[in-house]
JSON list of C-alpha atoms in Angstrom, two decimals:
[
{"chain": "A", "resi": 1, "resn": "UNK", "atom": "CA", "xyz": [57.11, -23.39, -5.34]},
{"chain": "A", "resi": 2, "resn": "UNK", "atom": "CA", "xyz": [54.35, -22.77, -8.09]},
{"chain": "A", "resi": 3, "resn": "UNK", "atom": "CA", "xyz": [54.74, -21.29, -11.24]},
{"chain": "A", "resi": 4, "resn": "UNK", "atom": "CA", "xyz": [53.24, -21.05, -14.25]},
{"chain": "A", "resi": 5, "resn": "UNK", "atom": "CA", "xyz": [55.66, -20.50, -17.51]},
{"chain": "A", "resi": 6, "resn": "UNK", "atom": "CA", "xyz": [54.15, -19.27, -20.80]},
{"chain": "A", "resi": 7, "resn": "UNK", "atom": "CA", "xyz": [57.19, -19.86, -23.33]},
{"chain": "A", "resi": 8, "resn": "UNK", "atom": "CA", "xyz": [55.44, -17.43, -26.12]},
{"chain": "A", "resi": 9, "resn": "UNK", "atom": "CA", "xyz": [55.82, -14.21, -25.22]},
{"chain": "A", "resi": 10, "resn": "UNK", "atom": "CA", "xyz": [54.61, -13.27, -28.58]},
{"chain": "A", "resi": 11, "resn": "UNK", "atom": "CA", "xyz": [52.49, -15.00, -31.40]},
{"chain": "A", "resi": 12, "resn": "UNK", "atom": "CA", "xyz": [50.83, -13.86, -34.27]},
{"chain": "A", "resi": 13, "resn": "UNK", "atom": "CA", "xyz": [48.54, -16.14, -37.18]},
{"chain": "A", "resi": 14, "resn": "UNK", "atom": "CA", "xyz": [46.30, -15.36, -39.91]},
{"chain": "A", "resi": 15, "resn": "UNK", "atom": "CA", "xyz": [42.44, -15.10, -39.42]},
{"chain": "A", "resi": 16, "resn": "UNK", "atom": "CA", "xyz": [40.84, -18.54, -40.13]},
{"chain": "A", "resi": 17, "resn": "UNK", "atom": "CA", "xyz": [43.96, -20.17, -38.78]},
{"chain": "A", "resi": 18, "resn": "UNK", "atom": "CA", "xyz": [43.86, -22.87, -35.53]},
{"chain": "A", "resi": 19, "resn": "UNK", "atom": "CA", "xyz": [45.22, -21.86, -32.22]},
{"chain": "A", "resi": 20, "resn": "UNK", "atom": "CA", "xyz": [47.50, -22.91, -29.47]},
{"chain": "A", "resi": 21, "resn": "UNK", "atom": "CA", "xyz": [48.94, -20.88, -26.48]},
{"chain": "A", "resi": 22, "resn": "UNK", "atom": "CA", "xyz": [51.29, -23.18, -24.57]},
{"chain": "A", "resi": 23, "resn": "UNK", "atom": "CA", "xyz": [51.07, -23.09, -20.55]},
{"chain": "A", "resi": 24, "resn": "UNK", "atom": "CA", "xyz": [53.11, -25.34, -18.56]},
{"chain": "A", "resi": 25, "resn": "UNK", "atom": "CA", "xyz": [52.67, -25.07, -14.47]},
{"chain": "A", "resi": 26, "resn": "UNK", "atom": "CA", "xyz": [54.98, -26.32, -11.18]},
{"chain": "A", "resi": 27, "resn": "UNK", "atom": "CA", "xyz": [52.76, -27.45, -8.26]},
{"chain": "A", "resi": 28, "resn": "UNK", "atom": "CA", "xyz": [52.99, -30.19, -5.44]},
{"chain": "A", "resi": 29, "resn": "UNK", "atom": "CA", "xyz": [49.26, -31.76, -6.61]},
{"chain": "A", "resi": 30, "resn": "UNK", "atom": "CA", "xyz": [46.39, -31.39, -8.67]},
{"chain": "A", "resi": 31, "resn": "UNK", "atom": "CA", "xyz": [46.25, -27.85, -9.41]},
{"chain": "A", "resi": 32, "resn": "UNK", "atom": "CA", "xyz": [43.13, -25.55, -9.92]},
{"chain": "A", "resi": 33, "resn": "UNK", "atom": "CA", "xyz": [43.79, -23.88, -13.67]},
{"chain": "A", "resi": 34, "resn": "UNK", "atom": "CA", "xyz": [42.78, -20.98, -15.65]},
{"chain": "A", "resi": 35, "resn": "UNK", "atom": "CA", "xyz": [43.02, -19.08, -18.62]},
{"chain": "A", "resi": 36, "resn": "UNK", "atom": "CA", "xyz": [42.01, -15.40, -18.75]},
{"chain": "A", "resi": 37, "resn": "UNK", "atom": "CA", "xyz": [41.94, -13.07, -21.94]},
{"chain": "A", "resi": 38, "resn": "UNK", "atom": "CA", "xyz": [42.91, -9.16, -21.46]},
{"chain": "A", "resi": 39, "resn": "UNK", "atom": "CA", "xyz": [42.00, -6.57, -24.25]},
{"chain": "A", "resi": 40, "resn": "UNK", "atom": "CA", "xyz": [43.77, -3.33, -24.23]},
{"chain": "A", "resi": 41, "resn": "UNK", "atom": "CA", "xyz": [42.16, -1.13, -21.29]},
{"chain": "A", "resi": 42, "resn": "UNK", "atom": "CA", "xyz": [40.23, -3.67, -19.89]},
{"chain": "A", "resi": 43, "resn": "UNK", "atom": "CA", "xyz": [40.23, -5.90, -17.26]},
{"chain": "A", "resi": 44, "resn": "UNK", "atom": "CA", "xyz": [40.34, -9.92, -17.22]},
{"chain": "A", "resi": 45, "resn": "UNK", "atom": "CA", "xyz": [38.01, -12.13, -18.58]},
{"chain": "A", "resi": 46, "resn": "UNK", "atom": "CA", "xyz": [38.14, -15.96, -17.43]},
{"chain": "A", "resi": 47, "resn": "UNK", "atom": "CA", "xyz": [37.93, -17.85, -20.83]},
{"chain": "A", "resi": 48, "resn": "UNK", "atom": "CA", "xyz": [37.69, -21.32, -18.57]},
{"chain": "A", "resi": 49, "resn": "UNK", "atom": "CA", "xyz": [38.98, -23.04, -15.86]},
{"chain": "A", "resi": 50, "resn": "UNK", "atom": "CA", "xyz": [39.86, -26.55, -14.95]},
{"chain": "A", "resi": 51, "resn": "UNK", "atom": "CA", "xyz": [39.30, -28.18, -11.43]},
{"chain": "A", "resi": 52, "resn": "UNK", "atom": "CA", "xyz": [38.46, -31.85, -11.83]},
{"chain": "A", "resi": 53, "resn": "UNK", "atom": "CA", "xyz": [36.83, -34.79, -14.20]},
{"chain": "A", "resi": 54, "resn": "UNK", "atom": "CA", "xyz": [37.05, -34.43, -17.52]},
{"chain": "A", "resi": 55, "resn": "UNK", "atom": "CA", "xyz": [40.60, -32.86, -18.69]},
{"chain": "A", "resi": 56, "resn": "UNK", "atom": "CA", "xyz": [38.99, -31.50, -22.17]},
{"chain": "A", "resi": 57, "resn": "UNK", "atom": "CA", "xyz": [37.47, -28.48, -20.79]},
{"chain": "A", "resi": 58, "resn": "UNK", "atom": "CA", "xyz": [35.53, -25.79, -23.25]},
{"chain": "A", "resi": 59, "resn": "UNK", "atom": "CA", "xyz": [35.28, -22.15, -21.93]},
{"chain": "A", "resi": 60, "resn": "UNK", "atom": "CA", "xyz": [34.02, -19.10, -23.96]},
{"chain": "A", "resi": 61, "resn": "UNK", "atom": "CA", "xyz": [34.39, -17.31, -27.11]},
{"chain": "A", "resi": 62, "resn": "UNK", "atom": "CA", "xyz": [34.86, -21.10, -28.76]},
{"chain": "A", "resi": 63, "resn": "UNK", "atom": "CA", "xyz": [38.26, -21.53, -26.63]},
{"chain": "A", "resi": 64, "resn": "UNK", "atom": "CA", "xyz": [39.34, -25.03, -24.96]},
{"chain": "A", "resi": 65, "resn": "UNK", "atom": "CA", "xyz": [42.02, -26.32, -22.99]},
{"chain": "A", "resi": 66, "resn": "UNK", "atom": "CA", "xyz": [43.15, -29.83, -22.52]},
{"chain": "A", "resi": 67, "resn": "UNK", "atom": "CA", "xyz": [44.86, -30.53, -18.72]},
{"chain": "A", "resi": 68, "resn": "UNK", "atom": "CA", "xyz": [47.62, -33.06, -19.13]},
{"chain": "A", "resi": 69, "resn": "UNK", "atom": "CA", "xyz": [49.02, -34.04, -16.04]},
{"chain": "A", "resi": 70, "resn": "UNK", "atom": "CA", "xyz": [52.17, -36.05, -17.40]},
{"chain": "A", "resi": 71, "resn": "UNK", "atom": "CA", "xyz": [53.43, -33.07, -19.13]},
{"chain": "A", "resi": 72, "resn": "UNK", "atom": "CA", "xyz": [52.39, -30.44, -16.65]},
{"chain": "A", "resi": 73, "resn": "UNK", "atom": "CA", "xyz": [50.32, -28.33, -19.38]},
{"chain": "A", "resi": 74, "resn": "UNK", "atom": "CA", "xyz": [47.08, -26.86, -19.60]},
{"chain": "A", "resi": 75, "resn": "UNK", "atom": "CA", "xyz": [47.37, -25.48, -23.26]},
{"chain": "A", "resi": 76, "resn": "UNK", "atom": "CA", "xyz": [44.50, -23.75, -24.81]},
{"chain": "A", "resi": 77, "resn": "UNK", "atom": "CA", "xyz": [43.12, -24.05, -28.09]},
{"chain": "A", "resi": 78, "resn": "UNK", "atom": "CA", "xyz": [40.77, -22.65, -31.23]},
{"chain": "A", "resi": 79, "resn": "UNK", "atom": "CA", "xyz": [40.17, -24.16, -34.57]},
{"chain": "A", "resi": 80, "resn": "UNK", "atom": "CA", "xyz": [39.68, -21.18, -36.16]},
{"chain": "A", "resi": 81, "resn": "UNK", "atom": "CA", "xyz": [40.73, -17.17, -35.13]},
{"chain": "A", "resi": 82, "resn": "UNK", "atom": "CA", "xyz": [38.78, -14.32, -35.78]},
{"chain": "A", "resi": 83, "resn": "UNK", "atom": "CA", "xyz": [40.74, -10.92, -35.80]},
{"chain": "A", "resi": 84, "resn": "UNK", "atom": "CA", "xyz": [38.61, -10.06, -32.18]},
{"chain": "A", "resi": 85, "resn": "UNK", "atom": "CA", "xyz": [40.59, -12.43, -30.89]},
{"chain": "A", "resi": 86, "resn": "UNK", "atom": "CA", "xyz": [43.92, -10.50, -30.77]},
{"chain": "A", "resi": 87, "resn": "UNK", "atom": "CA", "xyz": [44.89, -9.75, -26.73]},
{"chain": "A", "resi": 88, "resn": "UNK", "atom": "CA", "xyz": [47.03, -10.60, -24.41]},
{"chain": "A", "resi": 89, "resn": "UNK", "atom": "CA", "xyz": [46.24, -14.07, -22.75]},
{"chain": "A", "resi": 90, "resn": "UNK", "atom": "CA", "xyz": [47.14, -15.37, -19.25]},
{"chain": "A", "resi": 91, "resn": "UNK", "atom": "CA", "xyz": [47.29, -18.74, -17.63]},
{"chain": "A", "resi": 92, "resn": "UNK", "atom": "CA", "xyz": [46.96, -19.40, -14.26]},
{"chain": "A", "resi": 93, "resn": "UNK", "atom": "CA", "xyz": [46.87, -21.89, -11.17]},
{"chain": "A", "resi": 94, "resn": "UNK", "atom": "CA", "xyz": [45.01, -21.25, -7.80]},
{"chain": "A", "resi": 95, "resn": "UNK", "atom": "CA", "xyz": [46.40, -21.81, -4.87]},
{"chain": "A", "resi": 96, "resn": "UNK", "atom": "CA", "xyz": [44.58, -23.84, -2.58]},
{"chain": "A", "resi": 97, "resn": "UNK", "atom": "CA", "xyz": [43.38, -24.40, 1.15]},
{"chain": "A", "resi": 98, "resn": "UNK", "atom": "CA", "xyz": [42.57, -28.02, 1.71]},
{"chain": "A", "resi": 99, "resn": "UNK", "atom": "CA", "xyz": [40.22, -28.92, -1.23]},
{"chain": "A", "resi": 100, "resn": "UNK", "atom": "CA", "xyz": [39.40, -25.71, -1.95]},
{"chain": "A", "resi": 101, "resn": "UNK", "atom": "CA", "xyz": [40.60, -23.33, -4.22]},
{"chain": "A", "resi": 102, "resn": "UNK", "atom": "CA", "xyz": [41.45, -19.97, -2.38]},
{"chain": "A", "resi": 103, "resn": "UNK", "atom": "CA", "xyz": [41.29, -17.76, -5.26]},
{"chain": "A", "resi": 104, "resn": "UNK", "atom": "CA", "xyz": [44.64, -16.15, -4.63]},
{"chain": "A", "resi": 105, "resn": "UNK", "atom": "CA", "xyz": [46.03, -17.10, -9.05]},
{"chain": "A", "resi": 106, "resn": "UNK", "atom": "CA", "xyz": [49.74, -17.37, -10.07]},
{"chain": "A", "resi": 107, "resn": "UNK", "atom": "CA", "xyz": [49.72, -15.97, -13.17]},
{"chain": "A", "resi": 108, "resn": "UNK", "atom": "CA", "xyz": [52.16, -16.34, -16.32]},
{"chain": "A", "resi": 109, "resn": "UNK", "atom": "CA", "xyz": [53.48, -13.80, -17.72]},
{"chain": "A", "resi": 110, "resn": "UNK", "atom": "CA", "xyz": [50.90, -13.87, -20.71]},
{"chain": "A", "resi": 111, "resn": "UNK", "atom": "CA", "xyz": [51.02, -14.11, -24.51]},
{"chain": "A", "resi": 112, "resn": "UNK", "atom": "CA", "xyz": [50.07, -11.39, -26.57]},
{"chain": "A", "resi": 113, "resn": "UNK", "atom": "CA", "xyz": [48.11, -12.93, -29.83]},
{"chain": "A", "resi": 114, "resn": "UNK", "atom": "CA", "xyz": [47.96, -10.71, -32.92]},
{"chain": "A", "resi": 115, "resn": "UNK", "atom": "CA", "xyz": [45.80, -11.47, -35.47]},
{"chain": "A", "resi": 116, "resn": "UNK", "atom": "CA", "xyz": [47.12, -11.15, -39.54]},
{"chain": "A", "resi": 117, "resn": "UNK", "atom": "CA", "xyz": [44.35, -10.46, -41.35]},
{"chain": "B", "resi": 1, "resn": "UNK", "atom": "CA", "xyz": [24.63, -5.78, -13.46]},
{"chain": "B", "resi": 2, "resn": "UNK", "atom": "CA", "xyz": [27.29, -3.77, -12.19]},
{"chain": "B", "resi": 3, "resn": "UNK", "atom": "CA", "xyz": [31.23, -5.32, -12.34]},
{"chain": "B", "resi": 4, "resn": "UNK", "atom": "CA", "xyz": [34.12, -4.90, -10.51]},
{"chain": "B", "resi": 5, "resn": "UNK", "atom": "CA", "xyz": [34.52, -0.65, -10.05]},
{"chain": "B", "resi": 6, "resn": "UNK", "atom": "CA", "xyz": [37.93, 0.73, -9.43]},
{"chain": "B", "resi": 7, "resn": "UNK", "atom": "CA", "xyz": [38.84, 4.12, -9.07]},
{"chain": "B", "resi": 8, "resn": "UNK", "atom": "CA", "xyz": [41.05, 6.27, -10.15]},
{"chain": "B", "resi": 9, "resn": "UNK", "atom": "CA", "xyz": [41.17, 4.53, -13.63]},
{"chain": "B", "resi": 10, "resn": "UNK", "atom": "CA", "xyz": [44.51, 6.72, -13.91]},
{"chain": "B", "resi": 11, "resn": "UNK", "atom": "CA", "xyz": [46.71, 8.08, -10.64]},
{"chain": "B", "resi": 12, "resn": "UNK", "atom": "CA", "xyz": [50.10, 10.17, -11.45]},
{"chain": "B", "resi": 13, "resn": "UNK", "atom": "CA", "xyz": [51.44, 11.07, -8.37]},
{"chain": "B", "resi": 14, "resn": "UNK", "atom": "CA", "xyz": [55.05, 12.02, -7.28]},
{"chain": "B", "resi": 15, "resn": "UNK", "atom": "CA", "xyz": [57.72, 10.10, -5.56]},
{"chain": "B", "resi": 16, "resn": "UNK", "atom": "CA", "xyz": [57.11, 10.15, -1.70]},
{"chain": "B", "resi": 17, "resn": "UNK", "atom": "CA", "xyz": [53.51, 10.85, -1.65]},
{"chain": "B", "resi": 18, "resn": "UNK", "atom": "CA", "xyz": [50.28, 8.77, -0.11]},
{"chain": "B", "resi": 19, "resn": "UNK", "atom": "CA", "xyz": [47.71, 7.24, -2.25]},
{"chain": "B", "resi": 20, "resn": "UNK", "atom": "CA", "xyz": [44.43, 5.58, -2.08]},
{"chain": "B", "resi": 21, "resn": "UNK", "atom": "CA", "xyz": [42.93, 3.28, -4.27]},
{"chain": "B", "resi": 22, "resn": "UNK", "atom": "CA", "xyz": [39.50, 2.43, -3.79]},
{"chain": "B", "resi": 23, "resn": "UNK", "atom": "CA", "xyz": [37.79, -0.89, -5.35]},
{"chain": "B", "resi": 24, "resn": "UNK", "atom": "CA", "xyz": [34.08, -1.48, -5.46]},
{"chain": "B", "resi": 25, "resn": "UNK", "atom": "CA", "xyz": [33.56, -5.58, -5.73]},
{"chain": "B", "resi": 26, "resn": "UNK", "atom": "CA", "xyz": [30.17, -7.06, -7.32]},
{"chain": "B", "resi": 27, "resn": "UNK", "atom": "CA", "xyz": [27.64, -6.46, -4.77]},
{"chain": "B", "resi": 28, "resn": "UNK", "atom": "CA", "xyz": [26.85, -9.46, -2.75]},
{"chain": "B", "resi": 29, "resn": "UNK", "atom": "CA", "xyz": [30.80, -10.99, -3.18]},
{"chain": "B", "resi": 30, "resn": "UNK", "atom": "CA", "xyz": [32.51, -11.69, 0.19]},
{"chain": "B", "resi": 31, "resn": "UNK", "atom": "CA", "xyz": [35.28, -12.22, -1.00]},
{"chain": "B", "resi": 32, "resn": "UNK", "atom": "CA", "xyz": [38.09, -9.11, -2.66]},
{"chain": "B", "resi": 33, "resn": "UNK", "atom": "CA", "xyz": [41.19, -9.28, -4.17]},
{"chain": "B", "resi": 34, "resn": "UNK", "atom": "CA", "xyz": [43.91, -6.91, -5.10]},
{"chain": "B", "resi": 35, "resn": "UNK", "atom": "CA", "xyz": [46.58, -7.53, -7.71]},
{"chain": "B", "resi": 36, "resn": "UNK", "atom": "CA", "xyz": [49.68, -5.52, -8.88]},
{"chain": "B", "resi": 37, "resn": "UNK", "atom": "CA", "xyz": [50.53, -6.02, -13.05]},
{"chain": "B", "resi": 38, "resn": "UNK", "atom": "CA", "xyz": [53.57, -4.32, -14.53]},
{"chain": "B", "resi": 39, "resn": "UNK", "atom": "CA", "xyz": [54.14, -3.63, -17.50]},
{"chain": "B", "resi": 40, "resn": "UNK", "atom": "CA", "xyz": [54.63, -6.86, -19.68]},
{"chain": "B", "resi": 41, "resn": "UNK", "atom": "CA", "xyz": [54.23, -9.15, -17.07]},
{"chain": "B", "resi": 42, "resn": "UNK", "atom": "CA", "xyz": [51.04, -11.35, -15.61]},
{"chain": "B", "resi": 43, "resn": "UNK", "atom": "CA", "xyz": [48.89, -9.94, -12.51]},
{"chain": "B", "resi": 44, "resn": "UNK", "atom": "CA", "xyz": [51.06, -10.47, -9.07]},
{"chain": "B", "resi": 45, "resn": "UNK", "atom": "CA", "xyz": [49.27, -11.47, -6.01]},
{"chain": "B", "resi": 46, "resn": "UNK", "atom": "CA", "xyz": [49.09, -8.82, -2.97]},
{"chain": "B", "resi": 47, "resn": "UNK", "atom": "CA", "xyz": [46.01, -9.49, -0.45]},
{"chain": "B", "resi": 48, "resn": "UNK", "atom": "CA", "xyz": [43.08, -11.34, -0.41]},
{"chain": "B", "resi": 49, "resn": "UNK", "atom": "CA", "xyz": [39.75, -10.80, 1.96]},
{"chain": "B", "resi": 50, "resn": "UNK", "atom": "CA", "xyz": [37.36, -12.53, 2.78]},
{"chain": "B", "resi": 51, "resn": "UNK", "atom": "CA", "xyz": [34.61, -10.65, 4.28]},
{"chain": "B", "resi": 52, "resn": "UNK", "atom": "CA", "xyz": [36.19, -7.91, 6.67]},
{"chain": "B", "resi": 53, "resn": "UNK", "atom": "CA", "xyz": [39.29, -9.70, 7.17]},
{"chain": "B", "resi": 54, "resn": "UNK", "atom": "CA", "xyz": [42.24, -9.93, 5.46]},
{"chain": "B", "resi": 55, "resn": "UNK", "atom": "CA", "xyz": [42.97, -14.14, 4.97]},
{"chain": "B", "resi": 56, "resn": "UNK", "atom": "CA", "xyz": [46.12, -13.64, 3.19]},
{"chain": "B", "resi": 57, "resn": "UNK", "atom": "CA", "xyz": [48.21, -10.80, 2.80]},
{"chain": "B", "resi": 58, "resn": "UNK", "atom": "CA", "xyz": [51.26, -12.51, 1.71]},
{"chain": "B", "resi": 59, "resn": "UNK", "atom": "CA", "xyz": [51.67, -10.65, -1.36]},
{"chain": "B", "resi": 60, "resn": "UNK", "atom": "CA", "xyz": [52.11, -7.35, -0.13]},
{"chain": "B", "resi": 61, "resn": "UNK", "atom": "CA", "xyz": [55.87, -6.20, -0.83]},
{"chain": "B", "resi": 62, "resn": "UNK", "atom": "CA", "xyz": [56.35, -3.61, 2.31]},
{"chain": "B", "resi": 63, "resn": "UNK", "atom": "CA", "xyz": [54.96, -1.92, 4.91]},
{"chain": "B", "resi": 64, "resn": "UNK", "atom": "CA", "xyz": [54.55, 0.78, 2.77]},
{"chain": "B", "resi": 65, "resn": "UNK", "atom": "CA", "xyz": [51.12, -0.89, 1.22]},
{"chain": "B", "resi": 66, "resn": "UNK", "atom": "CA", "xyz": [48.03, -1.73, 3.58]},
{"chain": "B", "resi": 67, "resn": "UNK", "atom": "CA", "xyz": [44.51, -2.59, 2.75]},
{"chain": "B", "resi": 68, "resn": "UNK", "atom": "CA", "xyz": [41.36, -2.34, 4.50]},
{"chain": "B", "resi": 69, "resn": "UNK", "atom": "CA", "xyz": [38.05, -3.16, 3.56]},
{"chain": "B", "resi": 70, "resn": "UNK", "atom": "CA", "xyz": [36.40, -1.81, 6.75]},
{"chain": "B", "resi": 71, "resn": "UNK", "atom": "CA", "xyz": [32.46, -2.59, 6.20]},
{"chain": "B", "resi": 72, "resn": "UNK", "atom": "CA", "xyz": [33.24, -6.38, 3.98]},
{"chain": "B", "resi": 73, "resn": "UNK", "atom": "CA", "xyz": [32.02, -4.49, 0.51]},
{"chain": "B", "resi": 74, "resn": "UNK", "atom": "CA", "xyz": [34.40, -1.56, -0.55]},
{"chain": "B", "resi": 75, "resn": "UNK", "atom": "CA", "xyz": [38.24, -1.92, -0.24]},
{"chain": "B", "resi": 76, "resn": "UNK", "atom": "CA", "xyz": [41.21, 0.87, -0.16]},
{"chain": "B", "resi": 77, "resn": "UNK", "atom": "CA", "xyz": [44.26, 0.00, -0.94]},
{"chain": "B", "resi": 78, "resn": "UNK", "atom": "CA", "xyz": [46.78, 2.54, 0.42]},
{"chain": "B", "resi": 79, "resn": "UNK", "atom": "CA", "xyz": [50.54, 3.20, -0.29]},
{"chain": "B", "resi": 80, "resn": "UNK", "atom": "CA", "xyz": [52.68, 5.37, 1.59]},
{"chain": "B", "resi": 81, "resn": "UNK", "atom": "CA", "xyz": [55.90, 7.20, 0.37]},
{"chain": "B", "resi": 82, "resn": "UNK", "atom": "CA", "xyz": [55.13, 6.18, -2.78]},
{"chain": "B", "resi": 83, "resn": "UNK", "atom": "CA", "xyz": [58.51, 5.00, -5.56]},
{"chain": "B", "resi": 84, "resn": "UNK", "atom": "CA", "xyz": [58.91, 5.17, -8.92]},
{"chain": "B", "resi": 85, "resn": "UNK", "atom": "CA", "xyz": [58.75, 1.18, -9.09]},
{"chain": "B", "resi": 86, "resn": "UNK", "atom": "CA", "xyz": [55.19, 0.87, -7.63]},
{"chain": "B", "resi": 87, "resn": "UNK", "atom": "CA", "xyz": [53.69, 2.36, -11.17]},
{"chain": "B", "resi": 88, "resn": "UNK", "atom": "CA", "xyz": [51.71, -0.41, -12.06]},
{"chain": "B", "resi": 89, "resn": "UNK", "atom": "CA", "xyz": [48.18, -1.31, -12.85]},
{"chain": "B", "resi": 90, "resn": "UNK", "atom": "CA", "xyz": [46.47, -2.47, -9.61]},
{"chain": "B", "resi": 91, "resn": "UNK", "atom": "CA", "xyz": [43.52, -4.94, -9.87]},
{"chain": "B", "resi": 92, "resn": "UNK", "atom": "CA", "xyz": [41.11, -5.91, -7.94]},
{"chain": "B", "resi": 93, "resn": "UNK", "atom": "CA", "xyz": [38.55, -8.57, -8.27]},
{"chain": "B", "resi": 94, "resn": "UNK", "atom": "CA", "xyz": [35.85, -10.29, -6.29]},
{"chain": "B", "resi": 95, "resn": "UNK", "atom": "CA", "xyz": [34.23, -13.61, -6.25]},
{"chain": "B", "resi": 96, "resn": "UNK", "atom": "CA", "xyz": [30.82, -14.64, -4.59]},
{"chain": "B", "resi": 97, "resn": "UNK", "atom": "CA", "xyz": [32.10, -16.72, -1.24]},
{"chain": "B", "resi": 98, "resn": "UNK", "atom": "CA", "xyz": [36.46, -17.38, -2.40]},
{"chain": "B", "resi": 99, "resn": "UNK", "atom": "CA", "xyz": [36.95, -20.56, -2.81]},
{"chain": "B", "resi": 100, "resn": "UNK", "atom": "CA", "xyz": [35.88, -22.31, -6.29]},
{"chain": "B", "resi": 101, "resn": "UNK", "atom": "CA", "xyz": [33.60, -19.51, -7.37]},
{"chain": "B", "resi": 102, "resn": "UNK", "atom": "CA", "xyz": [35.29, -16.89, -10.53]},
{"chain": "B", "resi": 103, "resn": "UNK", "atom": "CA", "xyz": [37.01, -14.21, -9.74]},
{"chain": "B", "resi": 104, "resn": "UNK", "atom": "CA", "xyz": [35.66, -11.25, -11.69]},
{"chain": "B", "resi": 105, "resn": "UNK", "atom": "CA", "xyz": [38.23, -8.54, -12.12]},
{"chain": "B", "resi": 106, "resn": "UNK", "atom": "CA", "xyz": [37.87, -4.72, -12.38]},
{"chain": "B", "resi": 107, "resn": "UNK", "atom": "CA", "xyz": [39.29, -2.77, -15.09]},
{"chain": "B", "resi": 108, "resn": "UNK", "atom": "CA", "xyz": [42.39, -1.45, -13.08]},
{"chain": "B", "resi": 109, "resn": "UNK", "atom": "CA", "xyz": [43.79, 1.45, -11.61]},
{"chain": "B", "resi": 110, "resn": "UNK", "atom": "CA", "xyz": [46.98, 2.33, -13.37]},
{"chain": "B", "resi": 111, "resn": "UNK", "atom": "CA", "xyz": [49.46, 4.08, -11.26]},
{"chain": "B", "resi": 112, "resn": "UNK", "atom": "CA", "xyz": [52.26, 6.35, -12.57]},
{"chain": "B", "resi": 113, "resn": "UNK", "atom": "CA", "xyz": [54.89, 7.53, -9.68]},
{"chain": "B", "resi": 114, "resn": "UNK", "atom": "CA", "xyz": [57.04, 10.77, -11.08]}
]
């Protein structure tokens, strides 16, 4: 069955400090992956999303994510945090339909980042 | 332009009664989805349309929930004899034609069952 397992519930660094949310995901083939950021109140905002090609892929907000297939991971990254950053962040893989992706997400259970400043 | 509208943003209703919630997708988007998050976990899958019809409704837990999105724009999700574990926040999102397009999600409707 998919899954997608986010083993930090819970992370906090200091302003200025680099990134990385760990995401590891279960599925039969090449999955369809996302991250999505959620502020307090509001709903989710797709930070970037990998489907194919090049496994380096940069989103929004100066946020990337690097697909490794070997390990099963889609972690995402920033060199540097800026106290706006602080939410609660989600990874995710689409389910597909033949080649395409049908939209219907399996999310993790999310990390909430808080920012020291 | 306009997101993803949901309404109610809040619902607190008690145990055993019917509610709506209505979702207003990104005008022009065929295809709607609608989402259950509890508290502390990620957003759960519960039915996906695509245009009038519902292409996957897997994720619904019971016959107590049903969706409809009569006219392929608006969508209601409805839950009868409503329990104390369907508080949630409900989401719903909508993408231009499914497939590899975004998904761009509302802001939520979060439901509190007394």
């Amino acid at each position: 069955a998919q899954s997608v397992t986010q083993p930090d519930i819970h992370i906090t660094v200091s302003e200025g400090a680099s990134l990385e949310l760990r995401c590891n995901y279960s599925y039969g083939a090449t999955p369809y992956l996302f991250w999505y950021v959620q502020s307090p109140g509001q709903g989710l905002q797709l930070l970037l999303k990998y489907f194919s090609g090049d496994t380096l892929v940069q989103g929004i907000k100066g946020f990337e994510a690097e697909f490794k297939r070997s390990q099963s991971s889609f972690n995402l990254r920033k060199p540097s945090v800026h106290w706006s950053d602080a939410a609660e962040y989600f990874c995710a893989v689409g389910a597909k339909m033949g080649s395409s992706n049908t939209g219907k997400l399996i999310f993790g259970q999310g990390t909430t980042l808080q920012v020291k400043p | 332009g306009a997101g993803v509208s949901q309404t109610p943003s809040n619902k607190v209703t008690e145990k055993g009664k019917y509610v709506e919630l209505r979702c207003d997708p990104i005008s022009g988007h065929t295809a709607l989805y609608w989402y259950r998050q509890s508290l502390g976990q990620g957003p759960e899958f519960l039915i996906y349309f695509q245009g009038t019809g519902a292409a996957d409704d897997s994720g619904l837990p019971n016959d107590r929930f049903f969706a409809v999105r009569p006219e392929g724009s608006v969508s209601t999700l409805k839950i009868q004899r409503t329990e104390r574990g369907d508080s949630a926040v409900y989401l719903c999102a909508s993408s231009l034609i499914g497939g590899n397009s975004p998904l761009h999600f509302g802001n939520g409707t979060r439901l509190t069952v007394t």
